[in-house]
Coordinates of C-alpha atoms in Angstrom, one line a residue:
Chain O
M4 CA 105.0 -74.0 -76.2
E5 CA 105.8 -71.0 -74.4
Q6 CA 109.1 -71.4 -74.2
K7 CA 109.6 -71.7 -77.8
E8 CA 108.4 -69.4 -78.3
N9 CA 110.9 -66.8 -76.7
K10 CA 113.7 -68.5 -78.3
L11 CA 116.0 -65.9 -79.6
L12 CA 116.8 -66.0 -82.9
I13 CA 120.2 -66.0 -82.3
N14 CA 121.8 -68.4 -79.6
Q15 CA 124.5 -65.7 -78.3
D16 CA 125.3 -68.5 -74.9
R17 CA 126.1 -72.0 -76.4
S18 CA 127.7 -74.2 -74.4
L19 CA 132.0 -74.4 -74.4
V20 CA 131.9 -77.8 -75.6
E21 CA 128.5 -76.9 -78.7
L22 CA 131.3 -74.1 -79.7
L23 CA 134.1 -76.4 -79.7
K24 CA 131.9 -78.9 -81.6
A25 CA 131.6 -76.0 -83.9
A26 CA 134.1 -74.7 -85.1
S27 CA 136.7 -75.2 -87.4
F28 CA 140.6 -76.7 -87.4
D29 CA 142.4 -73.5 -86.8
E30 CA 140.3 -72.7 -83.8
L31 CA 140.5 -76.2 -82.3
S32 CA 144.4 -75.7 -83.1
A33 CA 144.8 -72.7 -81.7
I34 CA 142.8 -74.0 -78.4
A35 CA 144.8 -77.2 -78.4
D36 CA 148.3 -75.5 -78.6
V37 CA 147.8 -73.5 -75.6
I38 CA 146.4 -76.8 -73.3
T39 CA 149.8 -78.5 -74.5
D40 CA 151.9 -75.6 -75.3
N41 CA 152.7 -75.9 -78.6
G42 CA 153.1 -79.8 -77.8
N43 CA 155.3 -79.1 -75.0
G44 CA 152.8 -80.6 -72.1
R45 CA 152.2 -78.8 -68.8
T46 CA 152.6 -79.8 -65.2
M47 CA 148.8 -79.7 -64.5
L48 CA 148.6 -81.8 -67.6
K49 CA 148.2 -85.2 -68.1
E50 CA 150.8 -87.2 -70.6
T51 CA 147.9 -89.6 -71.7
T52 CA 146.1 -86.3 -72.5
K53 CA 148.4 -84.3 -73.8
N54 CA 148.7 -87.2 -76.0
E55 CA 145.1 -87.4 -77.4
I56 CA 145.0 -84.3 -78.6
L57 CA 148.4 -84.1 -79.9
K58 CA 146.6 -87.1 -81.5
F59 CA 143.5 -85.8 -82.6
Q60 CA 146.1 -82.7 -84.2
K61 CA 148.0 -84.2 -86.2
R62 CA 145.2 -86.2 -87.9
H63 CA 143.0 -82.9 -88.3
S64 CA 140.2 -84.2 -86.3
L65 CA 139.9 -82.1 -83.7
Q66 CA 136.3 -81.2 -84.0
Q67 CA 136.4 -85.2 -82.3
A68 CA 138.2 -84.5 -79.2
A69 CA 135.7 -81.4 -78.3
S70 CA 134.3 -83.2 -75.8
L71 CA 138.2 -83.4 -73.9
L72 CA 138.9 -79.8 -74.7
D73 CA 136.1 -78.8 -72.6
Y74 CA 137.2 -80.7 -70.4
E75 CA 140.7 -79.4 -69.7
I76 CA 139.6 -76.6 -70.3
R77 CA 137.5 -76.1 -67.9
A78 CA 139.9 -78.1 -65.6
F79 CA 142.8 -76.0 -66.4
G80 CA 140.1 -72.7 -65.1
S81 CA 138.9 -74.8 -61.9
N82 CA 142.4 -74.6 -61.5
T83 CA 142.5 -71.0 -60.8
I84 CA 139.7 -71.2 -58.5
V85 CA 140.6 -72.7 -54.9
N86 CA 139.3 -75.7 -55.6
V87 CA 141.5 -78.5 -54.0
F88 CA 138.2 -81.0 -52.6
R89 CA 136.6 -80.4 -55.7
R90 CA 136.8 -83.6 -58.1
K91 CA 135.0 -82.7 -61.5
P92 CA 135.5 -79.2 -62.8
V93 CA 133.4 -75.8 -62.9
S94 CA 131.2 -75.0 -65.6
Y95 CA 133.0 -73.2 -68.1
A96 CA 130.4 -69.6 -67.5
E97 CA 131.9 -70.3 -63.7
V98 CA 135.7 -70.5 -65.0
V99 CA 134.6 -67.0 -66.9
R100 CA 133.2 -65.2 -64.0
D101 CA 136.3 -66.0 -62.0
V102 CA 138.3 -64.5 -64.5
A103 CA 136.3 -61.7 -64.6
K104 CA 136.4 -60.6 -61.4
R105 CA 140.0 -61.2 -60.4
L106 CA 140.3 -58.2 -64.2
G107 CA 138.3 -56.0 -61.2
I108 CA 135.2 -56.5 -63.7
K109 CA 132.1 -55.0 -61.4
G110 CA 128.6 -55.4 -62.2
L111 CA 128.3 -58.8 -62.7
S112 CA 124.8 -60.5 -61.9
I113 CA 123.1 -63.8 -62.8
E114 CA 121.7 -61.7 -65.4
V115 CA 124.9 -61.0 -67.4
K116 CA 125.9 -63.7 -70.1
V117 CA 128.9 -65.3 -71.0
H118 CA 129.2 -63.6 -73.8
E119 CA 129.0 -60.3 -71.9
I120 CA 132.0 -61.1 -69.5
E121 CA 134.4 -62.4 -72.1
R122 CA 133.6 -59.6 -74.0
Q123 CA 134.5 -57.3 -70.7
I124 CA 137.0 -59.9 -70.3
L125 CA 138.9 -59.0 -73.5
L126 CA 137.9 -55.2 -73.5
A127 CA 139.3 -55.5 -70.0
L128 CA 142.9 -56.4 -70.9
L129 CA 143.1 -54.4 -73.8
T130 CA 142.3 -51.0 -71.6
K131 CA 144.9 -52.3 -69.4
A132 CA 147.6 -53.4 -72.0
F133 CA 147.4 -49.9 -73.4
K134 CA 146.9 -48.2 -70.2
D135 CA 150.5 -46.4 -70.7
K136 CA 150.4 -46.1 -74.5
K137 CA 149.5 -42.8 -76.3
P138 CA 147.3 -42.6 -78.7
E139 CA 149.3 -42.7 -81.5
E140 CA 151.3 -45.8 -80.9
I141 CA 148.0 -47.4 -79.7
E142 CA 146.9 -46.9 -83.5
R143 CA 150.2 -48.0 -84.8
M144 CA 150.0 -51.1 -82.8
L145 CA 147.1 -51.6 -84.0
E146 CA 147.2 -51.1 -87.6
N147 CA 147.7 -54.7 -88.6
D148 CA 145.3 -56.4 -86.2
L149 CA 141.9 -54.3 -87.0
D150 CA 140.0 -53.7 -90.3
A151 CA 139.3 -50.5 -91.8
E152 CA 135.5 -50.6 -89.9
S153 CA 137.0 -50.5 -87.2
R154 CA 139.6 -48.4 -86.8
E155 CA 137.6 -45.0 -88.6
N156 CA 134.6 -45.7 -85.9
L157 CA 137.7 -45.9 -83.4
H158 CA 139.6 -43.8 -84.6
K159 CA 135.8 -41.3 -84.6
N160 CA 135.0 -42.1 -81.0
S161 CA 138.0 -41.3 -79.2
R162 CA 139.7 -37.0 -80.0
H163 CA 141.5 -36.7 -77.0
G164 CA 144.3 -39.4 -75.3
S165 CA 142.4 -40.1 -72.4
H166 CA 138.7 -41.2 -74.2
F167 CA 141.7 -43.4 -76.4
L168 CA 141.1 -46.3 -74.0
N169 CA 136.9 -45.7 -73.8
A170 CA 136.5 -45.2 -78.0
L171 CA 137.3 -49.6 -77.3
K172 CA 134.5 -50.1 -76.2
S173 CA 132.7 -49.1 -79.4
L174 CA 134.5 -52.5 -81.3
S175 CA 132.8 -55.5 -81.9
A176 CA 132.9 -58.5 -80.1
F177 CA 133.6 -59.9 -83.0
S178 CA 136.7 -57.1 -83.6
L179 CA 138.2 -57.4 -80.0
A180 CA 137.6 -61.4 -80.1
K181 CA 139.7 -61.2 -83.2
L182 CA 142.0 -58.4 -82.1
V183 CA 142.9 -60.2 -78.4
S184 CA 142.8 -63.8 -80.3
S185 CA 145.3 -63.3 -82.6
A186 CA 147.8 -61.2 -80.6
L187 CA 147.8 -64.2 -77.8
T188 CA 148.9 -66.3 -80.3
P189 CA 152.7 -67.0 -81.2
A190 CA 153.7 -66.0 -84.6
V191 CA 154.5 -69.5 -87.1
L192 CA 157.8 -69.4 -88.2
P193 CA 159.0 -69.4 -91.0
I194 CA 160.3 -72.7 -91.0
G195 CA 156.7 -74.2 -89.4
I196 CA 157.7 -74.5 -85.9
I197 CA 155.2 -72.5 -84.0
A198 CA 156.9 -70.3 -81.5
R199 CA 157.3 -70.5 -78.0
A200 CA 157.9 -68.4 -76.3
P201 CA 156.2 -64.4 -75.4
A202 CA 159.0 -62.8 -77.2
M203 CA 157.4 -63.9 -81.1
L204 CA 154.0 -62.5 -79.6
N205 CA 153.0 -59.4 -81.6
P206 CA 153.3 -56.2 -79.6
I207 CA 150.1 -56.5 -78.4
G208 CA 150.1 -59.6 -76.8
L209 CA 153.3 -59.0 -74.9
A210 CA 150.7 -55.6 -74.0
I211 CA 148.1 -58.0 -72.9
T212 CA 150.6 -61.1 -71.0
A213 CA 152.5 -58.0 -69.4
A214 CA 149.0 -56.9 -68.4
W215 CA 147.6 -59.7 -66.9
S216 CA 150.4 -60.4 -64.6
T217 CA 149.4 -57.6 -63.1
Y218 CA 146.4 -58.9 -61.9
D219 CA 147.5 -61.6 -60.1
L220 CA 147.3 -63.8 -63.5
S221 CA 149.8 -64.6 -64.1
G222 CA 150.0 -68.3 -62.6
P223 CA 150.6 -71.5 -65.2
A224 CA 146.4 -72.0 -65.4
F225 CA 145.5 -68.9 -66.2
R226 CA 148.1 -68.7 -68.5
V227 CA 145.4 -71.6 -70.8
T228 CA 142.5 -69.8 -69.1
I229 CA 143.0 -66.2 -70.3
P230 CA 143.9 -66.9 -74.1
A231 CA 141.0 -70.3 -73.7
I232 CA 138.8 -67.5 -73.5
A233 CA 139.3 -64.7 -76.0
H234 CA 139.5 -68.4 -78.3
I235 CA 136.4 -69.2 -77.4
S236 CA 135.3 -65.9 -77.4
L237 CA 136.1 -65.5 -80.8
I238 CA 134.4 -69.0 -82.1
R239 CA 131.5 -67.6 -80.4
Q240 CA 131.3 -64.2 -81.8
S241 CA 132.6 -65.7 -85.4
L242 CA 129.4 -68.4 -85.2
I243 CA 127.2 -65.5 -84.3
A244 CA 128.4 -63.0 -87.5
Q245 CA 127.6 -66.5 -89.4
D246 CA 124.3 -66.6 -87.9
I247 CA 123.8 -62.9 -89.5
K248 CA 123.9 -63.1 -92.5
K249 CA 122.4 -65.9 -92.7
F250 CA 119.4 -64.4 -91.8
Q251 CA 120.1 -61.4 -93.1
K252 CA 120.2 -63.4 -96.8
E253 CA 116.2 -64.8 -96.3
L254 CA 115.3 -61.0 -95.3
E255 CA 117.2 -60.4 -99.0
A256 CA 115.1 -63.0 -100.0
C257 CA 111.8 -62.0 -99.0
L258 CA 112.2 -59.0 -101.2
Chain H
M20 CA 193.0 -35.9 7.1
S21 CA 191.0 -33.9 9.4
V22 CA 189.7 -32.3 6.4
M23 CA 188.7 -36.2 5.2
A24 CA 186.8 -36.4 8.8
D25 CA 184.7 -33.8 8.2
L26 CA 183.5 -34.9 5.5
L27 CA 182.7 -38.6 6.4
V28 CA 181.5 -38.5 9.9
R29 CA 178.7 -35.8 10.3
T30 CA 175.5 -35.0 12.5
I31 CA 172.1 -35.5 11.0
K32 CA 172.2 -32.2 12.3
E33 CA 174.6 -31.8 9.7
S34 CA 173.7 -33.6 6.5
P35 CA 169.9 -31.3 5.2
E36 CA 170.6 -32.9 2.1
I37 CA 169.7 -36.3 3.9
I38 CA 166.6 -34.9 5.5
K39 CA 165.4 -33.5 2.6
G40 CA 166.6 -36.8 0.8
L41 CA 164.5 -38.8 3.3
Q42 CA 161.9 -36.2 3.7
T43 CA 160.9 -35.9 -0.2
G44 CA 161.5 -39.9 -0.5
V45 CA 164.7 -39.5 -2.4
M46 CA 166.8 -41.5 0.4
E47 CA 164.7 -44.2 2.9
I48 CA 166.2 -45.7 6.1
F49 CA 167.6 -49.5 6.2
G50 CA 168.1 -50.6 9.5
G51 CA 171.3 -49.4 9.9
V52 CA 172.3 -47.9 6.0
I53 CA 170.0 -44.5 4.5
R54 CA 169.9 -45.5 0.2
I55 CA 168.4 -44.1 -2.3
A56 CA 165.4 -45.4 -2.9
K57 CA 163.5 -47.6 -5.4
G58 CA 162.7 -45.4 -8.3
Q59 CA 165.2 -42.7 -8.0
D60 CA 168.8 -42.4 -10.1
G61 CA 171.7 -44.8 -8.3
A62 CA 168.6 -46.9 -6.1
G63 CA 169.6 -48.7 -4.1
Q64 CA 172.7 -47.2 -3.6
I65 CA 174.2 -46.4 0.0
V66 CA 174.3 -43.4 1.0
A67 CA 175.6 -43.1 4.5
H68 CA 175.3 -45.4 7.4
L69 CA 174.2 -44.5 10.7
R70 CA 175.8 -44.4 13.8
F71 CA 174.0 -44.5 16.6
P72 CA 174.7 -43.1 19.7
D73 CA 175.7 -45.3 22.8
Q74 CA 174.1 -43.3 25.7
Q75 CA 170.4 -43.9 26.5
E76 CA 169.5 -40.1 26.3
A77 CA 171.5 -38.6 22.8
L78 CA 170.3 -41.4 20.7
Q79 CA 166.2 -40.9 22.0
N80 CA 167.4 -36.9 20.9
S81 CA 168.5 -38.9 17.9
L82 CA 166.0 -40.8 17.2
S83 CA 163.4 -37.9 17.4
Q84 CA 165.3 -35.9 15.4
L85 CA 165.3 -38.3 12.8
Q86 CA 160.9 -39.0 13.8
Q87 CA 159.8 -35.9 13.1
A88 CA 162.1 -35.7 9.8
M89 CA 159.8 -38.6 8.8
S90 CA 157.2 -37.3 10.1
Q91 CA 157.2 -34.8 7.9
Q92 CA 157.8 -36.6 4.6
L93 CA 154.7 -39.0 5.8
G94 CA 152.5 -35.7 6.2
Q95 CA 153.6 -34.7 2.6
V96 CA 152.6 -38.2 1.6
Q97 CA 149.8 -38.5 3.7
N98 CA 148.8 -34.8 1.7
G99 CA 149.7 -36.8 -2.0
L100 CA 147.8 -39.6 -1.2
S101 CA 144.5 -37.1 -0.4
S102 CA 144.8 -35.5 -3.8
I103 CA 145.0 -39.3 -5.7
Q104 CA 142.1 -40.3 -3.6
S105 CA 140.2 -36.4 -4.3
S106 CA 141.5 -37.1 -8.4
I107 CA 140.0 -41.7 -7.8
N108 CA 136.7 -39.6 -6.8
V109 CA 137.2 -37.4 -9.7
L110 CA 137.8 -40.5 -11.9
Q111 CA 134.9 -42.7 -10.5
G112 CA 132.6 -39.8 -11.6
L113 CA 133.7 -39.7 -14.8
Q114 CA 133.1 -43.3 -15.1
V115 CA 129.9 -43.2 -14.0
A116 CA 129.1 -39.9 -16.3
N117 CA 130.6 -42.4 -19.2
L118 CA 128.1 -45.3 -17.9
A119 CA 125.6 -43.3 -18.6
L120 CA 126.7 -41.5 -22.2
S121 CA 127.4 -45.3 -23.0
G122 CA 124.2 -46.5 -22.0
L123 CA 123.1 -43.1 -23.9
N124 CA 124.5 -43.8 -26.5
L125 CA 123.4 -47.3 -26.9
A126 CA 119.3 -46.2 -26.3
V127 CA 120.2 -43.9 -28.9
S128 CA 121.8 -46.0 -31.1
V129 CA 118.3 -48.3 -30.2
A130 CA 115.7 -44.7 -31.4
G131 CA 117.8 -44.0 -34.1
F132 CA 116.8 -47.9 -35.6
V133 CA 114.0 -48.2 -35.2
I134 CA 113.1 -44.2 -36.5
V135 CA 115.4 -46.2 -39.3
C136 CA 113.5 -49.3 -39.9
Q137 CA 109.6 -47.0 -39.3
K138 CA 110.8 -44.6 -41.9
L139 CA 112.5 -47.7 -44.7
N140 CA 109.0 -49.7 -43.5
A141 CA 107.4 -45.7 -45.1
I142 CA 109.4 -45.7 -48.3
A143 CA 108.3 -49.5 -48.3
A144 CA 105.1 -48.5 -48.4
T145 CA 105.3 -45.3 -50.5
L146 CA 107.0 -47.3 -52.9
K147 CA 104.3 -50.2 -52.8
Q148 CA 101.8 -47.4 -53.3
H149 CA 103.4 -46.1 -56.6
S150 CA 104.0 -49.5 -57.8
Q151 CA 100.4 -50.3 -57.4
K152 CA 99.6 -47.3 -59.3
L153 CA 102.5 -48.0 -61.9
D154 CA 100.8 -51.1 -62.4
M155 CA 97.7 -49.4 -62.8
I156 CA 99.0 -46.6 -65.2
I157 CA 100.4 -49.5 -67.5
N158 CA 97.0 -50.6 -66.7
L159 CA 95.3 -47.6 -68.1
V160 CA 97.8 -47.2 -71.2
L161 CA 97.3 -50.8 -72.3
K162 CA 93.4 -50.5 -72.5
G163 CA 94.1 -46.8 -74.2
Q164 CA 96.7 -48.2 -76.8
Q165 CA 93.6 -51.4 -77.3
I166 CA 91.3 -48.9 -77.4
E167 CA 92.5 -46.8 -79.8
S168 CA 93.4 -49.8 -81.7
F169 CA 89.8 -51.1 -82.0
K170 CA 88.9 -47.9 -83.0
S171 CA 91.0 -47.5 -86.0
Q172 CA 89.9 -50.8 -86.7
A173 CA 86.6 -49.7 -86.4
T174 CA 86.7 -47.2 -89.1
F175 CA 88.9 -49.0 -91.3
I176 CA 85.8 -52.1 -91.7
S177 CA 83.2 -49.3 -91.5
L178 CA 84.8 -47.4 -94.4
L179 CA 85.2 -50.8 -96.6
K180 CA 82.1 -52.1 -95.1
T181 CA 80.0 -49.0 -97.2
L182 CA 81.9 -48.6 -99.7
Q183 CA 80.7 -51.4 -100.6
Q184 CA 76.6 -50.7 -99.7
Y185 CA 77.7 -47.8 -101.9
S186 CA 79.1 -50.0 -104.2
A187 CA 75.8 -52.6 -105.0
V188 CA 73.9 -49.6 -105.4
N189 CA 76.1 -48.0 -107.8
D190 CA 75.5 -44.3 -105.8
F191 CA 78.5 -43.3 -107.1
Q192 CA 77.9 -39.0 -105.7
S193 CA 78.1 -40.4 -101.5
M194 CA 81.4 -42.6 -102.4
K195 CA 82.8 -40.3 -104.0
L196 CA 82.3 -39.0 -100.2
L197 CA 84.6 -42.2 -98.8
V198 CA 87.3 -40.7 -100.4
Q199 CA 88.7 -38.5 -98.1
P200 CA 88.3 -40.0 -95.0
L201 CA 89.3 -43.1 -97.0
I202 CA 93.1 -41.1 -97.7
E203 CA 93.0 -39.8 -94.5
Q204 CA 93.1 -44.0 -93.5
Y205 CA 95.6 -44.7 -96.0
E206 CA 98.4 -41.6 -94.6
M207 CA 97.7 -42.4 -90.8
N208 CA 98.8 -46.4 -92.1
K209 CA 101.6 -45.3 -93.6
L210 CA 102.7 -42.9 -91.1
V211 CA 102.7 -45.0 -88.7
L212 CA 104.4 -48.0 -90.8
L213 CA 107.3 -46.2 -92.1
E214 CA 107.8 -43.8 -88.0
A215 CA 108.2 -47.9 -86.9
V216 CA 111.0 -49.4 -90.0
G217 CA 112.9 -45.6 -89.4
S218 CA 115.1 -46.6 -86.7
Q219 CA 116.4 -49.5 -84.9
E220 CA 114.9 -47.8 -81.5
S221 CA 111.5 -47.6 -82.9
F222 CA 111.7 -51.4 -84.6
L223 CA 112.5 -52.7 -81.7
N224 CA 109.5 -51.5 -79.5
S225 CA 107.3 -52.1 -82.2
S226 CA 105.0 -55.3 -82.3
F227 CA 105.6 -57.3 -85.6
N228 CA 102.1 -58.4 -85.3
E229 CA 100.5 -54.9 -85.3
L230 CA 103.1 -54.5 -88.6
A231 CA 101.8 -57.0 -90.4
V232 CA 98.4 -56.4 -90.2
L233 CA 98.8 -52.6 -90.9
Q234 CA 100.6 -53.2 -93.7
E235 CA 97.9 -55.3 -94.8
R236 CA 95.8 -52.7 -94.2
L237 CA 97.5 -50.1 -96.1
M238 CA 97.3 -52.3 -99.3
Y239 CA 93.7 -52.8 -98.8
L240 CA 92.8 -48.7 -98.1
G241 CA 95.1 -48.1 -101.7
I242 CA 93.1 -50.5 -103.5
A243 CA 90.5 -49.1 -102.1
I244 CA 90.9 -46.2 -103.2
G245 CA 92.0 -47.0 -107.0
F246 CA 88.7 -48.8 -107.2
V247 CA 86.6 -45.1 -105.6
S248 CA 88.5 -43.2 -107.9
A249 CA 87.6 -45.9 -111.1
K250 CA 84.2 -45.0 -110.3
T251 CA 84.1 -41.7 -109.9
A252 CA 87.0 -39.3 -110.9
S253 CA 89.4 -41.0 -113.9
K254 CA 90.9 -44.8 -114.7
D255 CA 94.2 -42.8 -115.0
Q256 CA 93.3 -41.4 -111.2
A257 CA 93.1 -45.7 -109.9
I258 CA 96.4 -46.3 -111.9
K259 CA 97.7 -43.4 -110.2
H260 CA 96.8 -44.8 -106.8
I261 CA 97.7 -48.1 -107.4
N262 CA 100.8 -47.2 -108.2
E263 CA 101.5 -45.1 -104.9
L264 CA 100.6 -48.2 -103.3
E265 CA 103.5 -49.9 -104.7
D266 CA 105.8 -46.8 -104.2
T267 CA 104.9 -47.3 -100.5
L268 CA 105.0 -50.8 -100.3
T269 CA 108.1 -50.9 -101.6
E270 CA 109.6 -47.5 -99.1
I271 CA 108.7 -49.7 -96.2
R272 CA 109.7 -52.9 -97.1
Q273 CA 112.9 -51.9 -98.1
K274 CA 113.1 -49.9 -94.9
L275 CA 112.2 -53.1 -93.0
V276 CA 115.1 -54.7 -94.7
K277 CA 117.3 -52.3 -94.4
V278 CA 115.9 -51.6 -89.9
A279 CA 115.8 -56.0 -89.3
S280 CA 119.7 -56.6 -91.0
S281 CA 121.2 -54.6 -88.3
D282 CA 122.9 -56.4 -85.6
K283 CA 121.2 -55.0 -82.8
V284 CA 118.0 -56.2 -84.2
L285 CA 118.8 -59.6 -85.2
L286 CA 120.3 -60.5 -82.0
N287 CA 117.2 -59.4 -80.4
V288 CA 114.4 -60.5 -82.1
H289 CA 112.8 -64.3 -81.5
E290 CA 112.4 -67.4 -84.0
H291 CA 108.3 -66.3 -84.1
E292 CA 109.3 -62.8 -84.7
F293 CA 111.5 -63.4 -87.2
L294 CA 108.7 -65.5 -89.1
T295 CA 106.6 -62.3 -89.1
L296 CA 109.2 -60.0 -90.0
K297 CA 110.3 -62.4 -93.5
S298 CA 106.2 -62.6 -93.9
I299 CA 105.8 -58.4 -93.9
T300 CA 108.3 -57.8 -96.3
S301 CA 107.6 -61.2 -98.7
F302 CA 104.2 -59.1 -98.6
K303 CA 105.2 -56.7 -101.8
K304 CA 106.2 -59.4 -103.7
D305 CA 103.1 -61.5 -102.7
I306 CA 100.8 -59.3 -104.0
S307 CA 102.4 -57.7 -106.6
P308 CA 100.6 -60.2 -109.7
A309 CA 97.3 -58.9 -107.9
L310 CA 98.5 -54.6 -108.0
E311 CA 99.6 -56.0 -111.8
Y312 CA 96.5 -56.8 -112.5
Q313 CA 94.6 -54.4 -111.3
R314 CA 96.6 -51.5 -113.1
Q315 CA 96.6 -53.8 -115.8
T316 CA 92.8 -53.9 -116.1
L317 CA 91.6 -50.3 -115.8
T318 CA 94.9 -49.5 -118.2
L319 CA 92.4 -51.8 -120.7
I320 CA 89.1 -50.2 -119.9
A321 CA 90.7 -46.8 -119.6
E322 CA 91.2 -47.4 -123.8
R323 CA 89.1 -49.6 -124.7
P324 CA 86.2 -48.4 -122.0
E325 CA 82.5 -50.8 -123.5
L326 CA 85.0 -53.9 -121.9
E327 CA 84.2 -52.3 -118.2
S328 CA 81.1 -53.9 -118.9
V329 CA 82.9 -57.7 -119.9
F330 CA 85.2 -57.0 -116.7
L331 CA 81.6 -56.6 -113.9
Q332 CA 80.1 -59.3 -115.1
N333 CA 80.2 -62.9 -112.6
T334 CA 81.7 -64.9 -114.7
D335 CA 82.7 -69.2 -113.7
E336 CA 84.5 -69.2 -116.4
I337 CA 88.1 -67.3 -117.3
L338 CA 87.6 -65.2 -120.3
L339 CA 90.4 -63.8 -122.6
I340 CA 90.0 -60.3 -124.0
A341 CA 91.4 -60.2 -127.1
A342 CA 94.5 -57.1 -127.1

């Protein structure tokens, strides 16, 4: 009874499998592309697993493969942690904490929730990507990927060049997740073929991939883990945003 | 050739550099040859061969000369050895001093550790005391808040009960005296509610259950003020108070929805708190028919005072009053 009373109205820390089950097909498809390297396969991915994921992707029923995607994301994440002797993949929370540690994020006590660590990872990647760029250059890069309100907010919070990177902190978790996940999703070519090379990423995506290589995160496992975290964070934040809208409507209905 | 012979064959007396070399240790005698000593430039190189005299006496002379030269060198070596010995003595003394200092250092470290431990214990004890004092202060504050809450509740209940008594005996003069405390209570509740819904921080720091109670109390106070006004002043005045109450409740719920709809609040409230929030928000909507009835009744009585007795009489049936 006590536990029930202490339950927060909006659960910001849904488990990975819960998130994947609640995600849209497009969101899951982006994750499937990351895991299978756009269907080309990866050394660390079994051929049968790749085919299974591609089968669900082709049928537009990736929600049914939520458990499989959950397992593979954690397995790739586990390969980033030295776990030669581990049979089972580690939890998603552990994967996220490991990436955060490698990015040099401090203060990761046990109380810090996964959604907050995801946010800090995205922020750290963006900050690193924009480190040597001028504020005008960054604003130009963000022009197409941020909504007007977020851009205005960012502009208001950044008066000088040195403060611009700090101003990124003012972005909501949803804006950050949207920005990074879209930057790390390769552009779809007019002929419908998904571009494979990083050269097809937008300028922010290129800057981010360059940034994470400086953090000793350039291994094949991280090429899956980091974009996966960005996409998962977007799914989480989208669900939170949906919940917020739902409860706002409930309150307005009481008027 | 004679020059060559001069250079090549010399007596030991005619070779001061060899004597000096032997004395300084640059050269050494090995059987029948003199070599450059180990550790010198050209070590091992033969400097001269010795040709010992055939006659016994001459040999003894030569040997004694050589011995004299060697003994001088030995003396120098002995001097050197004694100076080395004294240096070793000094070093030994220093070593003992160093050992003593190390021991002292260890003692200082141990003493330092003990002192630090004692200080840490003292800090821990102080922190414990402070924590106990803080707990005491928090308890006192909570008790104070509870007493304030009881006082406020007692004032509210006593006001309404007193009003009920005066009303029962139609003591309008005494009723008049209640107007000021009723308005004071009303304004106090209004201010507390408006402050709570004024910002996200103050809203999140408030008890939602308390806000619900305060809002309900505000309604009772507003209606009570309207009732007293109707009895002691005018019906118009009473309608004005009912309208004011409605406006206040509207203002509160609008501000409440605005603040409660923010991401920060929604992400921090618990499920049961949200139910309370919905109940506070819908309160005005729920009581609107009752307020409307009050207003309409007061308007009707203001227009047709003869109908007041109809409204005051007890009835078990619903009465229809022709417009």
